[in-house]
mmCIF file of C-alpha atoms in Angstrom:
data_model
loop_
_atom_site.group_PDB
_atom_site.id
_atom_site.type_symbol
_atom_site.label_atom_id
_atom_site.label_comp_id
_atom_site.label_asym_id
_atom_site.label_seq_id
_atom_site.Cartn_x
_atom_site.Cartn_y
_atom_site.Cartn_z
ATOM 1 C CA UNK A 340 15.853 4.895 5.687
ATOM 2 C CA UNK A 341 12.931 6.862 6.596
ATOM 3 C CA UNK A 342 13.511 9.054 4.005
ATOM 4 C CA UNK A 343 13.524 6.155 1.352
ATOM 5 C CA UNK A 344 10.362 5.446 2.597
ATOM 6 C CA UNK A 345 8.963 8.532 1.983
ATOM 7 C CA UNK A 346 9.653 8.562 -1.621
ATOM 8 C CA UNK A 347 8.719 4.858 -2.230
ATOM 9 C CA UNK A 348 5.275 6.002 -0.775
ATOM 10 C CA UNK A 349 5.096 9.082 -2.948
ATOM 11 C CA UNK A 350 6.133 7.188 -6.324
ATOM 12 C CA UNK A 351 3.446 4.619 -5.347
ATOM 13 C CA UNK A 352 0.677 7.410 -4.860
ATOM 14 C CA UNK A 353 1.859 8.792 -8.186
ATOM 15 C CA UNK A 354 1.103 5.381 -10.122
ATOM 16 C CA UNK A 355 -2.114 4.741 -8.295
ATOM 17 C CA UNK A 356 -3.582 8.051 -9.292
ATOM 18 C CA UNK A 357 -1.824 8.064 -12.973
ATOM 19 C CA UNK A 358 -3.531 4.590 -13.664
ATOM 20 C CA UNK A 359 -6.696 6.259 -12.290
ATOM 21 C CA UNK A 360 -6.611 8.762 -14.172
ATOM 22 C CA UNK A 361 -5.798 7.292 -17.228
ATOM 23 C CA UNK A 362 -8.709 4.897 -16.839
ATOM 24 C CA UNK A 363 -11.322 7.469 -16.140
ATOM 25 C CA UNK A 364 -10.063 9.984 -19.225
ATOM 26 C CA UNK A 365 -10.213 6.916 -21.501
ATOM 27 C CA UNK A 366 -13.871 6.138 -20.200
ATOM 28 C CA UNK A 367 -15.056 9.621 -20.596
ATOM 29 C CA UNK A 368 -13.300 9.612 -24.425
ATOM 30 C CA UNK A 369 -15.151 6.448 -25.294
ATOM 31 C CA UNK A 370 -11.366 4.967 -26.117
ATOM 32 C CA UNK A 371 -11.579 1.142 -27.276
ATOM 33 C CA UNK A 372 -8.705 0.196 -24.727
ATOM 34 C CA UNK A 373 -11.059 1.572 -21.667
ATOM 35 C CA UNK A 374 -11.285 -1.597 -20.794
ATOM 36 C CA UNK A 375 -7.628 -2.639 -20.912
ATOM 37 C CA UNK A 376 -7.065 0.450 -18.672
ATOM 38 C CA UNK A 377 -9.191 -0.729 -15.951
ATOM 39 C CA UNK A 378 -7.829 -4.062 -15.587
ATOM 40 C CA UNK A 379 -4.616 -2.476 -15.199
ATOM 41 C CA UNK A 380 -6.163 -0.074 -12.210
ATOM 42 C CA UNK A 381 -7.423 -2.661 -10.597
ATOM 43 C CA UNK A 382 -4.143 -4.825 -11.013
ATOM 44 C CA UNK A 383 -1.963 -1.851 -9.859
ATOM 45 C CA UNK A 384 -4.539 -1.118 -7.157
ATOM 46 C CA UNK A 385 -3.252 -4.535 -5.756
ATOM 47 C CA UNK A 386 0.516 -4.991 -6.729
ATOM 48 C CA UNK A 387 1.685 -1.539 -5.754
ATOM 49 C CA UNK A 388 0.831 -1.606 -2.063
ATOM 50 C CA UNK A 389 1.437 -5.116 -2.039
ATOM 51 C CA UNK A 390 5.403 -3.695 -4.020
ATOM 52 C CA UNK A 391 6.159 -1.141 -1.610
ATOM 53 C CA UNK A 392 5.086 -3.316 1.374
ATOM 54 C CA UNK A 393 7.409 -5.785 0.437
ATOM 55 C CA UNK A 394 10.101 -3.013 0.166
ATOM 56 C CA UNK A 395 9.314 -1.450 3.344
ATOM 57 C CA UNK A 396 10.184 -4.967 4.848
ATOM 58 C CA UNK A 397 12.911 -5.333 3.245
ATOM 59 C CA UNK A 398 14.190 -2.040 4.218
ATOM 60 C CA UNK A 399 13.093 -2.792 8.078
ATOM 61 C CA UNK A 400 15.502 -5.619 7.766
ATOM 62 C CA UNK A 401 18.594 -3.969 6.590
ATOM 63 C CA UNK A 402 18.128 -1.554 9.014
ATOM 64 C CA UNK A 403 18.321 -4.480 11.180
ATOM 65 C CA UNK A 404 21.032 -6.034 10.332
ATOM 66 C CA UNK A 405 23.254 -2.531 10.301
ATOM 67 C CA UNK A 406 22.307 -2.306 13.855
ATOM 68 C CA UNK A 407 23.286 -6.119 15.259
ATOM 69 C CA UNK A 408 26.736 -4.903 13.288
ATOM 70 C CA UNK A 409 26.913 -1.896 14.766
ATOM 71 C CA UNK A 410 26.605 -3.650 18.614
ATOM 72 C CA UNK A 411 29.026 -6.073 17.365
#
C-alpha cells in the first residue's frame, strides 16, 4: 500500500510540473492558448492534490478493512 502511494504521489508531481511547464513555454512563445494553459494550472493545481488525497483515503480504508478480516 505504501508503495501505491508512492507512485500516486510521483504521477501527481509529474502533472503538476508538466501543466507548469506547459503554461510557462506557451507564455514565453507568445502562443494564443497561453491563457487556456493557465486556467488549466491553476485547475490542476487544485484537483490533483485534492485526486490523490481522496485516493490516499481510500487506500487507508482498504487497508482497514483487510486488517478487521484478518483479526476475524
Amino acid at each position: 500500500m505504501q508503495r501505491l502511494r508512492q507512485i500516486l504521489a510521483i504521477i501527481g508531481i509529474i502533472l503538476l510540473v508538466g501543466m507548469y511547464v506547459l503554461t510557462i513555454f506557451a507564455a514565453v512563445f507568445d502562443n494564443t492558448k497561453t491563457m487556456s494553459y493557465l486556467t488549466a494550472s491553476i485547475a490542476a493545481t487544485i484537483l490533483v492534490p485534492f485526486t490523490l488525497w481522496l485516493l490516499n483515503i481510500m487506500i487507508q480504508n482498504k487497508k482497514k478493512d483487510q486488517d478487521e478480516k484478518k483479526e476475524h
